[in-house]
PDB file of C-alpha atoms and ligand atoms in Angstrom:
ATOM      1  CA  MET H 780      80.552 255.478 157.302  1.00 45.00           C
ATOM      2  CA  ASP H 781      78.694 254.944 154.039  1.00 46.00           C
ATOM      3  CA  LEU H 782      81.060 254.444 151.168  1.00 47.00           C
ATOM      4  CA  ASN H 783      78.344 254.550 148.665  1.00 45.00           C
ATOM      5  CA  GLU H 784      76.681 257.625 149.141  1.00 48.00           C
ATOM      6  CA  PRO H 785      75.173 258.857 145.660  1.00 49.00           C
ATOM      7  CA  ASP H 786      76.889 262.240 145.702  1.00 55.00           C
ATOM      8  CA  ASN H 787      80.382 260.231 146.053  1.00 63.00           C
ATOM      9  CA  ILE H 788      79.770 257.916 143.077  1.00 58.00           C
ATOM     10  CA  ILE H 789      80.694 258.402 139.377  1.00 55.00           C
ATOM     11  CA  GLY H 790      80.360 255.208 137.359  1.00 47.00           C
ATOM     12  CA  GLY H 791      79.460 252.794 140.091  1.00 52.00           C
ATOM     13  CA  LYS H 792      82.402 252.953 142.490  1.00 68.00           C
ATOM     14  CA  SER H 793      82.747 255.499 145.150  1.00 95.00           C
ATOM     15  CA  PHE H 794      85.704 258.168 145.417  1.00 97.00           C
ATOM     16  CA  THR H 795      86.506 256.697 148.760  1.00 97.00           C
ATOM     17  CA  ALA H 796      86.534 252.969 148.092  1.00 97.00           C
ATOM     18  CA  VAL H 797      89.080 253.791 145.282  1.00 98.00           C
ATOM     19  CA  ALA H 798      91.093 255.730 147.571  1.00 98.00           C
ATOM     20  CA  VAL H 799      91.203 253.023 150.105  1.00 98.00           C
ATOM     21  CA  ASN H 800      91.619 250.313 147.618  1.00 98.00           C
ATOM     22  CA  SER H 801      94.569 252.120 145.921  1.00 98.00           C
ATOM     23  CA  ALA H 802      96.279 252.956 149.193  1.00 98.00           C
ATOM     24  CA  SER H 803      95.962 249.450 150.544  1.00 98.00           C
ATOM     25  CA  LYS H 804      97.290 247.909 147.425  1.00 98.00           C
ATOM     26  CA  ALA H 805     100.198 250.311 147.068  1.00 98.00           C
ATOM     27  CA  GLY H 806     100.936 249.971 150.654  1.00 98.00           C
ATOM     28  CA  GLU H 807     100.931 246.118 150.477  1.00 97.00           C
ATOM     29  CA  TRP H 808     103.210 246.405 147.628  1.00 96.00           C
ATOM     30  CA  ILE H 809     105.745 248.763 149.063  1.00 96.00           C
ATOM     31  CA  LYS H 810     105.877 246.718 152.401  1.00 96.00           C
ATOM     32  CA  SER H 811     106.826 243.623 150.200  1.00 95.00           C
ATOM     33  CA  LYS H 812     109.525 245.599 148.665  1.00 92.00           C
ATOM     34  CA  LEU H 813     111.058 246.882 151.900  1.00 92.00           C
ATOM     35  CA  GLY H 814     114.746 246.063 152.258  1.00 87.00           C
ATOM     36  CA  SER H 815     115.088 245.199 148.529  1.00 83.00           C
ATOM     37  CA  VAL H 816     115.876 248.728 147.168  1.00 73.00           C
ATOM     38  CA  THR H 817     118.648 248.358 144.663  1.00 70.00           C
ATOM     39  CA  GLN H 818     118.723 251.810 142.972  1.00 70.00           C
ATOM     40  CA  LEU H 819     118.810 254.686 145.223  1.00 72.00           C
ATOM     41  CA  SER H 820     118.630 258.346 143.580  1.00 76.00           C
ATOM     42  CA  THR H 821     118.802 261.662 144.969  1.00 77.00           C
ATOM     43  CA  LYS H 822     116.496 264.284 143.859  1.00 69.00           C
ATOM     44  CA  TYR H 823     116.976 268.059 144.854  1.00 66.00           C
ATOM     45  CA  SER H 824     119.736 267.369 147.460  1.00 69.00           C
ATOM     46  CA  MET H 825     121.413 264.374 149.029  1.00 70.00           C
ATOM     47  CA  HIS H 826     118.595 264.525 151.657  1.00 65.00           C
ATOM     48  CA  ASP H 827     115.774 264.054 149.112  1.00 66.00           C
ATOM     49  CA  LEU H 828     115.794 260.318 148.091  1.00 67.00           C
ATOM     50  CA  VAL H 829     113.770 258.482 145.449  1.00 71.00           C
ATOM     51  CA  THR H 830     113.534 254.847 144.730  1.00 83.00           C
ATOM     52  CA  GLU H 831     112.063 252.726 142.047  1.00 88.00           C
ATOM     53  CA  VAL H 832     109.480 251.878 144.718  1.00 91.00           C
ATOM     54  CA  ASP H 833     108.230 255.263 145.003  1.00 92.00           C
ATOM     55  CA  LYS H 834     107.734 255.357 141.189  1.00 92.00           C
ATOM     56  CA  GLY H 835     106.131 251.971 141.192  1.00 94.00           C
ATOM     57  CA  SER H 836     103.783 252.833 143.874  1.00 96.00           C
ATOM     58  CA  GLU H 837     102.755 256.038 142.126  1.00 97.00           C
ATOM     59  CA  ARG H 838     102.231 254.243 138.744  1.00 97.00           C
ATOM     60  CA  MET H 839     100.018 251.622 140.437  1.00 98.00           C
ATOM     61  CA  ILE H 840      97.809 254.232 142.123  1.00 98.00           C
ATOM     62  CA  ARG H 841      97.602 256.309 139.013  1.00 98.00           C
ATOM     63  CA  ASN H 842      96.496 253.424 136.964  1.00 98.00           C
ATOM     64  CA  LEU H 843      93.863 252.260 139.545  1.00 98.00           C
ATOM     65  CA  ILE H 844      92.451 255.734 139.541  1.00 98.00           C
ATOM     66  CA  ALA H 845      92.474 256.162 135.923  1.00 97.00           C
ATOM     67  CA  THR H 846      90.699 252.775 135.542  1.00 97.00           C
ATOM     68  CA  HIS H 847      87.595 254.287 137.576  1.00 96.00           C
ATOM     69  CA  PHE H 848      87.901 258.005 136.919  1.00 97.00           C
ATOM     70  CA  PRO H 849      89.674 258.578 133.441  1.00 97.00           C
ATOM     71  CA  GLU H 850      88.405 262.112 133.384  1.00 97.00           C
ATOM     72  CA  HIS H 851      89.837 263.104 136.663  1.00 98.00           C
ATOM     73  CA  SER H 852      93.306 265.002 136.987  1.00 98.00           C
ATOM     74  CA  PHE H 853      96.171 263.485 138.952  1.00 98.00           C
ATOM     75  CA  LEU H 854      99.038 265.220 140.807  1.00 98.00           C
ATOM     76  CA  GLY H 855     101.557 262.949 142.112  1.00 97.00           C
ATOM     77  CA  GLU H 856     105.061 263.561 143.839  1.00 94.00           C
ATOM     78  CA  GLU H 857     107.019 261.546 141.166  1.00 92.00           C
ATOM     79  CA  GLY H 858     105.336 263.184 138.273  1.00 93.00           C
ATOM     80  CA  VAL H 859     106.871 266.571 139.349  1.00 94.00           C
ATOM     81  CA  GLU H 860     110.302 267.823 138.971  1.00 92.00           C
ATOM     82  CA  PRO H 861     112.188 268.041 142.201  1.00 89.00           C
ATOM     83  CA  GLY H 862     112.401 271.109 144.378  1.00 91.00           C
ATOM     84  CA  PRO H 863     109.983 273.766 145.807  1.00 92.00           C
ATOM     85  CA  GLU H 864     109.466 275.788 142.890  1.00 94.00           C
ATOM     86  CA  ALA H 865     108.307 272.756 140.623  1.00 96.00           C
ATOM     87  CA  SER H 866     105.894 271.545 143.327  1.00 96.00           C
ATOM     88  CA  VAL H 867     104.237 274.969 143.604  1.00 96.00           C
ATOM     89  CA  LYS H 868     104.056 275.253 139.847  1.00 96.00           C
ATOM     90  CA  ALA H 869     102.579 271.814 139.377  1.00 96.00           C
ATOM     91  CA  LEU H 870      99.766 272.555 141.718  1.00 96.00           C
ATOM     92  CA  GLN H 871      99.135 275.816 140.153  1.00 96.00           C
ATOM     93  CA  ASP H 872      98.863 274.193 136.730  1.00 95.00           C
ATOM     94  CA  MET H 873      96.055 272.107 138.241  1.00 95.00           C
ATOM     95  CA  SER H 874      94.025 274.948 139.656  1.00 94.00           C
ATOM     96  CA  ASP H 875      91.396 274.597 137.135  1.00 95.00           C
ATOM     97  CA  ALA H 876      90.868 270.821 137.732  1.00 97.00           C
ATOM     98  CA  GLU H 877      87.427 269.858 138.809  1.00 97.00           C
ATOM     99  CA  TYR H 878      88.452 266.591 140.541  1.00 98.00           C
ATOM    100  CA  LEU H 879      92.097 266.382 141.391  1.00 98.00           C
ATOM    101  CA  TRP H 880      93.681 263.272 143.052  1.00 98.00           C
ATOM    102  CA  ILE H 881      96.800 264.418 145.072  1.00 98.00           C
ATOM    103  CA  VAL H 882      99.079 261.310 145.788  1.00 98.00           C
ATOM    104  CA  ASP H 883     102.276 260.765 147.659  1.00 97.00           C
ATOM    105  CA  PRO H 884     103.138 257.088 146.747  1.00 97.00           C
ATOM    106  CA  VAL H 885     105.663 256.836 149.730  1.00 97.00           C
ATOM    107  CA  ASP H 886     105.718 259.579 152.353  1.00 97.00           C
ATOM    108  CA  GLY H 887     108.769 259.144 154.488  1.00 96.00           C
ATOM    109  CA  THR H 888     111.087 257.603 151.667  1.00 94.00           C
ATOM    110  CA  THR H 889     114.194 258.103 154.036  1.00 93.00           C
ATOM    111  CA  ASN H 890     112.587 255.943 156.691  1.00 95.00           C
ATOM    112  CA  TYR H 891     111.725 253.353 153.990  1.00 94.00           C
ATOM    113  CA  VAL H 892     115.204 253.165 152.545  1.00 91.00           C
ATOM    114  CA  HIS H 893     116.580 252.760 156.063  1.00 92.00           C
ATOM    115  CA  GLY H 894     114.013 250.196 157.054  1.00 93.00           C
ATOM    116  CA  PHE H 895     112.713 252.567 159.831  1.00 96.00           C
ATOM    117  CA  PRO H 896     109.121 251.309 159.994  1.00 97.00           C
ATOM    118  CA  PHE H 897     107.462 254.811 159.674  1.00 98.00           C
ATOM    119  CA  PHE H 898     106.094 255.549 156.398  1.00 98.00           C
ATOM    120  CA  SER H 899     102.805 255.643 154.524  1.00 98.00           C
ATOM    121  CA  VAL H 900     100.847 256.165 151.280  1.00 98.00           C
ATOM    122  CA  SER H 901      98.681 259.308 151.232  1.00 98.00           C
ATOM    123  CA  ILE H 902      95.904 259.870 148.756  1.00 98.00           C
ATOM    124  CA  ALA H 903      93.381 262.828 148.571  1.00 98.00           C
ATOM    125  CA  LEU H 904      90.788 263.642 146.391  1.00 98.00           C
ATOM    126  CA  ALA H 905      90.057 267.471 145.987  1.00 98.00           C
ATOM    127  CA  HIS H 906      86.873 268.883 144.405  1.00 97.00           C
ATOM    128  CA  ARG H 907      87.624 272.453 142.955  1.00 97.00           C
ATOM    129  CA  GLY H 908      90.328 272.868 145.333  1.00 97.00           C
ATOM    130  CA  GLU H 909      88.684 271.578 148.405  1.00 98.00           C
ATOM    131  CA  VAL H 910      89.667 267.989 149.833  1.00 98.00           C
ATOM    132  CA  ILE H 911      86.753 265.868 149.961  1.00 98.00           C
ATOM    133  CA  VAL H 912      88.438 262.412 150.557  1.00 98.00           C
ATOM    134  CA  GLY H 913      91.694 261.650 152.395  1.00 98.00           C
ATOM    135  CA  VAL H 914      93.226 258.389 153.061  1.00 98.00           C
ATOM    136  CA  VAL H 915      96.814 257.615 154.699  1.00 98.00           C
ATOM    137  CA  TYR H 916      97.803 254.070 154.983  1.00 98.00           C
ATOM    138  CA  ASP H 917     100.556 252.729 157.281  1.00 98.00           C
ATOM    139  CA  PRO H 918     101.428 249.199 155.798  1.00 98.00           C
ATOM    140  CA  MET H 919     103.658 248.267 158.609  1.00 98.00           C
ATOM    141  CA  ARG H 920     100.918 248.465 161.187  1.00 98.00           C
ATOM    142  CA  ASP H 921      98.090 247.794 158.768  1.00 98.00           C
ATOM    143  CA  GLU H 922      96.345 251.123 159.960  1.00 98.00           C
ATOM    144  CA  LEU H 923      94.194 252.820 157.404  1.00 98.00           C
ATOM    145  CA  PHE H 924      93.031 256.335 158.263  1.00 98.00           C
ATOM    146  CA  VAL H 925      90.225 257.545 156.301  1.00 98.00           C
ATOM    147  CA  ALA H 926      88.047 260.727 156.151  1.00 98.00           C
ATOM    148  CA  GLU H 927      85.185 262.028 153.976  1.00 97.00           C
ATOM    149  CA  ARG H 928      84.154 265.540 154.163  1.00 97.00           C
ATOM    150  CA  GLY H 929      81.314 266.029 156.428  1.00 97.00           C
ATOM    151  CA  LYS H 930      81.186 262.376 157.604  1.00 97.00           C
ATOM    152  CA  GLY H 931      84.043 262.188 160.029  1.00 98.00           C
ATOM    153  CA  ALA H 932      87.419 260.287 160.079  1.00 98.00           C
ATOM    154  CA  TYR H 933      88.128 256.718 160.879  1.00 98.00           C
ATOM    155  CA  VAL H 934      90.829 254.165 161.670  1.00 98.00           C
ATOM    156  CA  HIS H 935      89.897 250.546 161.617  1.00 89.00           C
ATOM    157  CA  GLY H 936      86.377 251.575 161.529  1.00 91.00           C
ATOM    158  CA  ARG H 937      86.645 253.554 164.618  1.00 97.00           C
ATOM    159  CA  LYS H 938      85.674 257.079 164.674  1.00 98.00           C
ATOM    160  CA  MET H 939      88.839 259.378 165.448  1.00 98.00           C
ATOM    161  CA  GLN H 940      88.892 262.379 167.681  1.00 98.00           C
ATOM    162  CA  VAL H 941      91.812 264.598 168.457  1.00 98.00           C
ATOM    163  CA  ALA H 942      93.568 264.696 171.572  1.00 98.00           C
ATOM    164  CA  LYS H 943      91.933 266.609 174.663  1.00 98.00           C
ATOM    165  CA  GLU H 944      95.092 268.296 176.087  1.00 98.00           C
ATOM    166  CA  ALA H 945      94.411 271.881 176.561  1.00 98.00           C
ATOM    167  CA  SER H 946      97.967 273.168 177.277  1.00 98.00           C
ATOM    168  CA  LEU H 947     101.288 272.736 175.733  1.00 98.00           C
ATOM    169  CA  CYS H 948     102.899 271.252 178.954  1.00 98.00           C
ATOM    170  CA  GLN H 949     100.613 268.261 178.564  1.00 98.00           C
ATOM    171  CA  SER H 950     101.086 267.944 174.811  1.00 98.00           C
ATOM    172  CA  LEU H 951     103.061 265.506 172.688  1.00 98.00           C
ATOM    173  CA  ILE H 952     104.182 267.354 169.604  1.00 98.00           C
ATOM    174  CA  ALA H 953     105.833 266.323 166.432  1.00 98.00           C
ATOM    175  CA  THR H 954     107.760 268.294 163.907  1.00 98.00           C
ATOM    176  CA  GLY H 955     109.914 267.542 160.743  1.00 98.00           C
ATOM    177  CA  PHE H 956     113.574 268.526 159.913  1.00 98.00           C
ATOM    178  CA  PRO H 957     113.437 270.280 156.589  1.00 95.00           C
ATOM    179  CA  ALA H 958     115.797 269.134 153.766  1.00 91.00           C
ATOM    180  CA  ASP H 959     116.634 272.677 152.982  1.00 92.00           C
ATOM    181  CA  HIS H 960     119.613 273.399 155.450  1.00 92.00           C
ATOM    182  CA  LEU H 961     120.169 277.099 154.586  1.00 94.00           C
ATOM    183  CA  VAL H 962     117.023 278.656 155.708  1.00 95.00           C
ATOM    184  CA  ALA H 963     114.223 276.214 156.846  1.00 96.00           C
ATOM    185  CA  LEU H 964     116.511 273.907 158.994  1.00 97.00           C
ATOM    186  CA  PRO H 965     117.890 276.804 161.003  1.00 97.00           C
ATOM    187  CA  ALA H 966     114.297 278.145 161.272  1.00 97.00           C
ATOM    188  CA  ASN H 967     113.072 274.882 162.442  1.00 98.00           C
ATOM    189  CA  LEU H 968     116.041 274.270 165.010  1.00 98.00           C
ATOM    190  CA  LYS H 969     115.252 277.699 166.517  1.00 98.00           C
ATOM    191  CA  GLU H 970     111.504 276.742 166.998  1.00 98.00           C
ATOM    192  CA  ILE H 971     112.419 273.446 168.462  1.00 98.00           C
ATOM    193  CA  GLN H 972     114.801 275.170 170.932  1.00 97.00           C
ATOM    194  CA  ALA H 973     111.784 277.341 172.056  1.00 97.00           C
ATOM    195  CA  ILE H 974     109.114 274.563 172.052  1.00 98.00           C
ATOM    196  CA  ALA H 975     110.936 271.629 173.431  1.00 98.00           C
ATOM    197  CA  PRO H 976     111.139 273.077 177.129  1.00 97.00           C
ATOM    198  CA  LYS H 977     107.193 274.035 176.981  1.00 97.00           C
ATOM    199  CA  VAL H 978     105.779 270.650 175.820  1.00 98.00           C
ATOM    200  CA  ARG H 979     105.699 267.058 177.412  1.00 98.00           C
ATOM    201  CA  ASN H 980     108.094 266.012 174.625  1.00 98.00           C
ATOM    202  CA  LEU H 981     108.838 266.282 170.860  1.00 98.00           C
ATOM    203  CA  ARG H 982     108.880 263.412 168.205  1.00 98.00           C
ATOM    204  CA  VAL H 983     110.604 263.669 164.622  1.00 98.00           C
ATOM    205  CA  ALA H 984     109.302 260.566 163.109  1.00 98.00           C
ATOM    206  CA  GLY H 985     109.717 261.435 159.391  1.00 98.00           C
ATOM    207  CA  SER H 986     106.311 260.986 157.569  1.00 98.00           C
ATOM    208  CA  ALA H 987     104.380 264.199 157.589  1.00 98.00           C
ATOM    209  CA  ALA H 988     101.320 262.304 156.414  1.00 98.00           C
ATOM    210  CA  LEU H 989     101.516 260.003 159.304  1.00 98.00           C
ATOM    211  CA  HIS H 990     102.210 262.703 161.771  1.00 98.00           C
ATOM    212  CA  LEU H 991      98.918 264.482 160.503  1.00 99.00           C
ATOM    213  CA  ALA H 992      97.045 261.064 160.931  1.00 99.00           C
ATOM    214  CA  TYR H 993      98.390 260.735 164.416  1.00 99.00           C
ATOM    215  CA  VAL H 994      97.293 264.132 165.451  1.00 99.00           C
ATOM    216  CA  ALA H 995      93.731 263.107 164.097  1.00 99.00           C
ATOM    217  CA  ALA H 996      93.922 259.874 166.100  1.00 98.00           C
ATOM    218  CA  GLY H 997      94.781 261.774 169.278  1.00 98.00           C
ATOM    219  CA  ARG H 998      98.273 260.121 169.517  1.00 98.00           C
ATOM    220  CA  LEU H 999      99.881 263.516 169.138  1.00 98.00           C
ATOM    221  CA  SER H1000      98.360 266.898 170.082  1.00 98.00           C
ATOM    222  CA  GLY H1001     100.008 268.793 167.527  1.00 98.00           C
ATOM    223  CA  PHE H1002     102.670 268.795 164.458  1.00 99.00           C
ATOM    224  CA  TRP H1003     104.291 271.507 162.636  1.00 98.00           C
ATOM    225  CA  GLU H1004     106.676 271.363 159.436  1.00 98.00           C
ATOM    226  CA  HIS H1005     108.128 273.656 157.058  1.00 98.00           C
ATOM    227  CA  ASN H1006     108.465 273.281 153.224  1.00 97.00           C
ATOM    228  CA  LEU H1007     106.061 270.413 152.604  1.00 97.00           C
ATOM    229  CA  SER H1008     104.263 269.803 149.403  1.00 97.00           C
ATOM    230  CA  SER H1009     100.653 269.572 148.626  1.00 97.00           C
ATOM    231  CA  TRP H1010     100.886 265.727 148.580  1.00 98.00           C
ATOM    232  CA  ASP H1011     102.402 265.507 151.949  1.00 98.00           C
ATOM    233  CA  ILE H1012      99.554 267.390 153.732  1.00 98.00           C
ATOM    234  CA  ALA H1013      96.291 267.117 151.561  1.00 98.00           C
ATOM    235  CA  ALA H1014      94.898 263.771 152.805  1.00 98.00           C
ATOM    236  CA  GLY H1015      95.982 264.440 156.473  1.00 98.00           C
ATOM    237  CA  SER H1016      94.306 267.977 156.381  1.00 98.00           C
ATOM    238  CA  LEU H1017      90.886 266.271 156.096  1.00 98.00           C
ATOM    239  CA  LEU H1018      91.700 263.661 158.756  1.00 98.00           C
ATOM    240  CA  ILE H1019      92.459 266.532 161.024  1.00 98.00           C
ATOM    241  CA  GLN H1020      89.480 268.502 160.243  1.00 98.00           C
ATOM    242  CA  GLU H1021      87.028 265.652 160.557  1.00 98.00           C
ATOM    243  CA  ALA H1022      88.419 264.551 163.761  1.00 98.00           C
ATOM    244  CA  GLY H1023      87.849 268.060 165.215  1.00 98.00           C
ATOM    245  CA  GLY H1024      91.245 269.375 164.992  1.00 98.00           C
ATOM    246  CA  THR H1025      92.678 272.584 163.336  1.00 98.00           C
ATOM    247  CA  ILE H1026      95.047 272.940 160.479  1.00 98.00           C
ATOM    248  CA  SER H1027      96.502 276.240 159.202  1.00 98.00           C
ATOM    249  CA  ASP H1028      99.884 277.487 157.747  1.00 98.00           C
ATOM    250  CA  LEU H1029     102.362 278.794 160.273  1.00 97.00           C
ATOM    251  CA  SER H1030     101.116 282.348 160.161  1.00 96.00           C
ATOM    252  CA  GLY H1031      97.582 281.120 161.161  1.00 97.00           C
ATOM    253  CA  GLU H1032      96.008 281.331 157.716  1.00 97.00           C
ATOM    254  CA  ALA H1033      93.311 278.674 157.134  1.00 97.00           C
ATOM    255  CA  TYR H1034      94.667 275.534 155.176  1.00 98.00           C
ATOM    256  CA  HIS H1035      94.322 275.297 151.421  1.00 98.00           C
ATOM    257  CA  LEU H1036      96.082 273.131 149.052  1.00 98.00           C
ATOM    258  CA  GLY H1037      98.903 275.767 148.624  1.00 97.00           C
ATOM    259  CA  VAL H1038     100.061 275.608 152.200  1.00 98.00           C
ATOM    260  CA  ARG H1039     103.581 274.519 152.662  1.00 97.00           C
ATOM    261  CA  ASN H1040     104.376 275.381 156.235  1.00 98.00           C
ATOM    262  CA  VAL H1041     101.939 273.794 158.117  1.00 98.00           C
ATOM    263  CA  THR H1042     100.510 273.502 161.854  1.00 98.00           C
ATOM    264  CA  ALA H1043      98.068 271.024 162.830  1.00 99.00           C
ATOM    265  CA  THR H1044      96.639 270.481 166.327  1.00 99.00           C
ATOM    266  CA  ASN H1045      93.688 269.270 168.445  1.00 98.00           C
ATOM    267  CA  GLY H1046      92.534 272.951 168.171  1.00 98.00           C
ATOM    268  CA  LEU H1047      92.845 273.710 171.839  1.00 98.00           C
ATOM    269  CA  ILE H1048      96.414 274.362 171.830  1.00 98.00           C
ATOM    270  CA  HIS H1049      96.581 275.840 168.280  1.00 98.00           C
ATOM    271  CA  ASN H1050      97.044 279.553 169.285  1.00 98.00           C
ATOM    272  CA  ASP H1051      99.502 278.792 171.895  1.00 98.00           C
ATOM    273  CA  LEU H1052     101.849 276.525 169.571  1.00 98.00           C
ATOM    274  CA  LEU H1053     101.417 279.356 166.754  1.00 98.00           C
ATOM    275  CA  ALA H1054     102.500 282.055 169.234  1.00 98.00           C
ATOM    276  CA  ASP H1055     105.484 280.224 170.704  1.00 98.00           C
ATOM    277  CA  LEU H1056     106.603 279.294 167.072  1.00 98.00           C
ATOM    278  CA  HIS H1057     106.444 283.118 166.253  1.00 97.00           C
ATOM    279  CA  ALA H1058     108.086 284.117 169.449  1.00 96.00           C
ATOM    280  CA  ALA H1059     110.960 281.619 168.722  1.00 96.00           C
ATOM    281  CA  HIS H1060     112.054 284.066 165.859  1.00 96.00           C
ATOM    282  CA  SER H1061     111.892 287.241 167.808  1.00 90.00           C
ATOM    283  CA  ALA H1062     113.625 285.919 170.656  1.00 62.00           C
ATOM    284  CA  HIS H1063     117.339 286.831 170.974  1.00 59.00           C
TER     285      HIS H1063
HETATM  286  P1  2AM K2212     108.744 262.521 151.570  1.00 86.67           P
HETATM  287  O1  2AM K2212     109.330 261.261 152.029  1.00 86.67           O
HETATM  288  O2  2AM K2212     107.408 262.068 150.441  1.00 86.67           O
HETATM  289  O3  2AM K2212     109.790 262.949 150.657  1.00 86.67           O
HETATM  290  C1  2AM K2212     109.927 264.403 156.645  1.00 86.67           C
HETATM  291  O4  2AM K2212     110.212 265.550 157.348  1.00 86.67           O
HETATM  292  C2  2AM K2212     108.617 264.740 155.642  1.00 86.67           C
HETATM  293  O5  2AM K2212     109.177 265.889 154.747  1.00 86.67           O
HETATM  294  C3  2AM K2212     108.398 263.664 154.919  1.00 86.67           C
HETATM  295  O6  2AM K2212     106.903 263.664 155.025  1.00 86.67           O
HETATM  296  C4  2AM K2212     108.975 264.069 153.400  1.00 86.67           C
HETATM  297  O7  2AM K2212     108.193 263.419 152.536  1.00 86.67           O
HETATM  298  C5  2AM K2212     108.788 265.482 153.561  1.00 86.67           C
HETATM  299  N1  2AM K2212     109.667 266.142 152.669  1.00 86.67           N
HETATM  300  C6  2AM K2212     109.276 267.197 151.855  1.00 86.67           C
HETATM  301  N2  2AM K2212     110.214 267.694 151.155  1.00 86.67           N
HETATM  302  C7  2AM K2212     111.304 266.779 151.214  1.00 86.67           C
HETATM  303  C8  2AM K2212     112.600 266.906 150.743  1.00 86.67           C
HETATM  304  N3  2AM K2212     113.077 267.631 149.885  1.00 86.67           N
HETATM  305  N4  2AM K2212     113.501 265.734 151.119  1.00 86.67           N
HETATM  306  C9  2AM K2212     112.920 264.980 152.024  1.00 86.67           C
HETATM  307  N5  2AM K2212     111.704 264.853 152.754  1.00 86.67           N
HETATM  308  C10 2AM K2212     110.920 265.961 152.277  1.00 86.67           C
HETATM  309 CA1   CA K2213     107.105 260.780 148.722  1.00 86.67          CA
END
């Protein structure tokens, strides 16, 4: 992958190089702080945690990006009020941005707080609403997943390809338990009940961005989750597309930045997974 293509450079430094650099610096920093969280706050509900590490990581990434691209717009989880309505509005407010960085400074904060080593830094750059660079970094395994539109997706310099399983019964699938326990969690549990017997097995590991990276890397054949925000999905969406997979919302609509209910697969099982997720809600 050439990080210095002319169409990807403003002021000397490529978009991808800045995304990679920011994700790895922030990732190393959050790893160094693991186990030392002193102030734990809840945001929207007791299931929605934020720490000073989330805020510090976002500040670090925002400053690094602003140094190289001061005219670019920035949307980060910690700069937005908690709750789904504020997430939707924050993205709408950015709809005119030419270049928009979309950042989750710690994806999997609950894991981070508990010392469960599955969390990531997610950084995407969208140009007029289309993701053109996506980076997801797992500091615990030092794995950096990176994609540039039209140029493929890579981990450790190796090109990624989605898994080859063509049926659900051969597939390892992940999902995420929603924080909304009134509507989304019961819906997700219904889906799990319908899907679990049909697939090889299910995983719920707690970082949507890393789940998406794992689908791109062929380690999972598919993933679905309700109620996510743009910063959970944007970087991973490009990893999926550039690794040959398919990403849509749960009704099958093509992915765009506003998608909150997401399904991402190797493509081969996409329609089967969507159909079974739908059927879960019509079954008695
Ligand atoms: P986060 O850690 O950045 O909040 C876990 O199922 C996934 O859901 C994580 O990627 C988590 O991202 C995301 N998520 C979205 N909304 C959430 C919420 N209100 N509370 C906790 N996790 C949430
Ligand atoms: Ca987060």
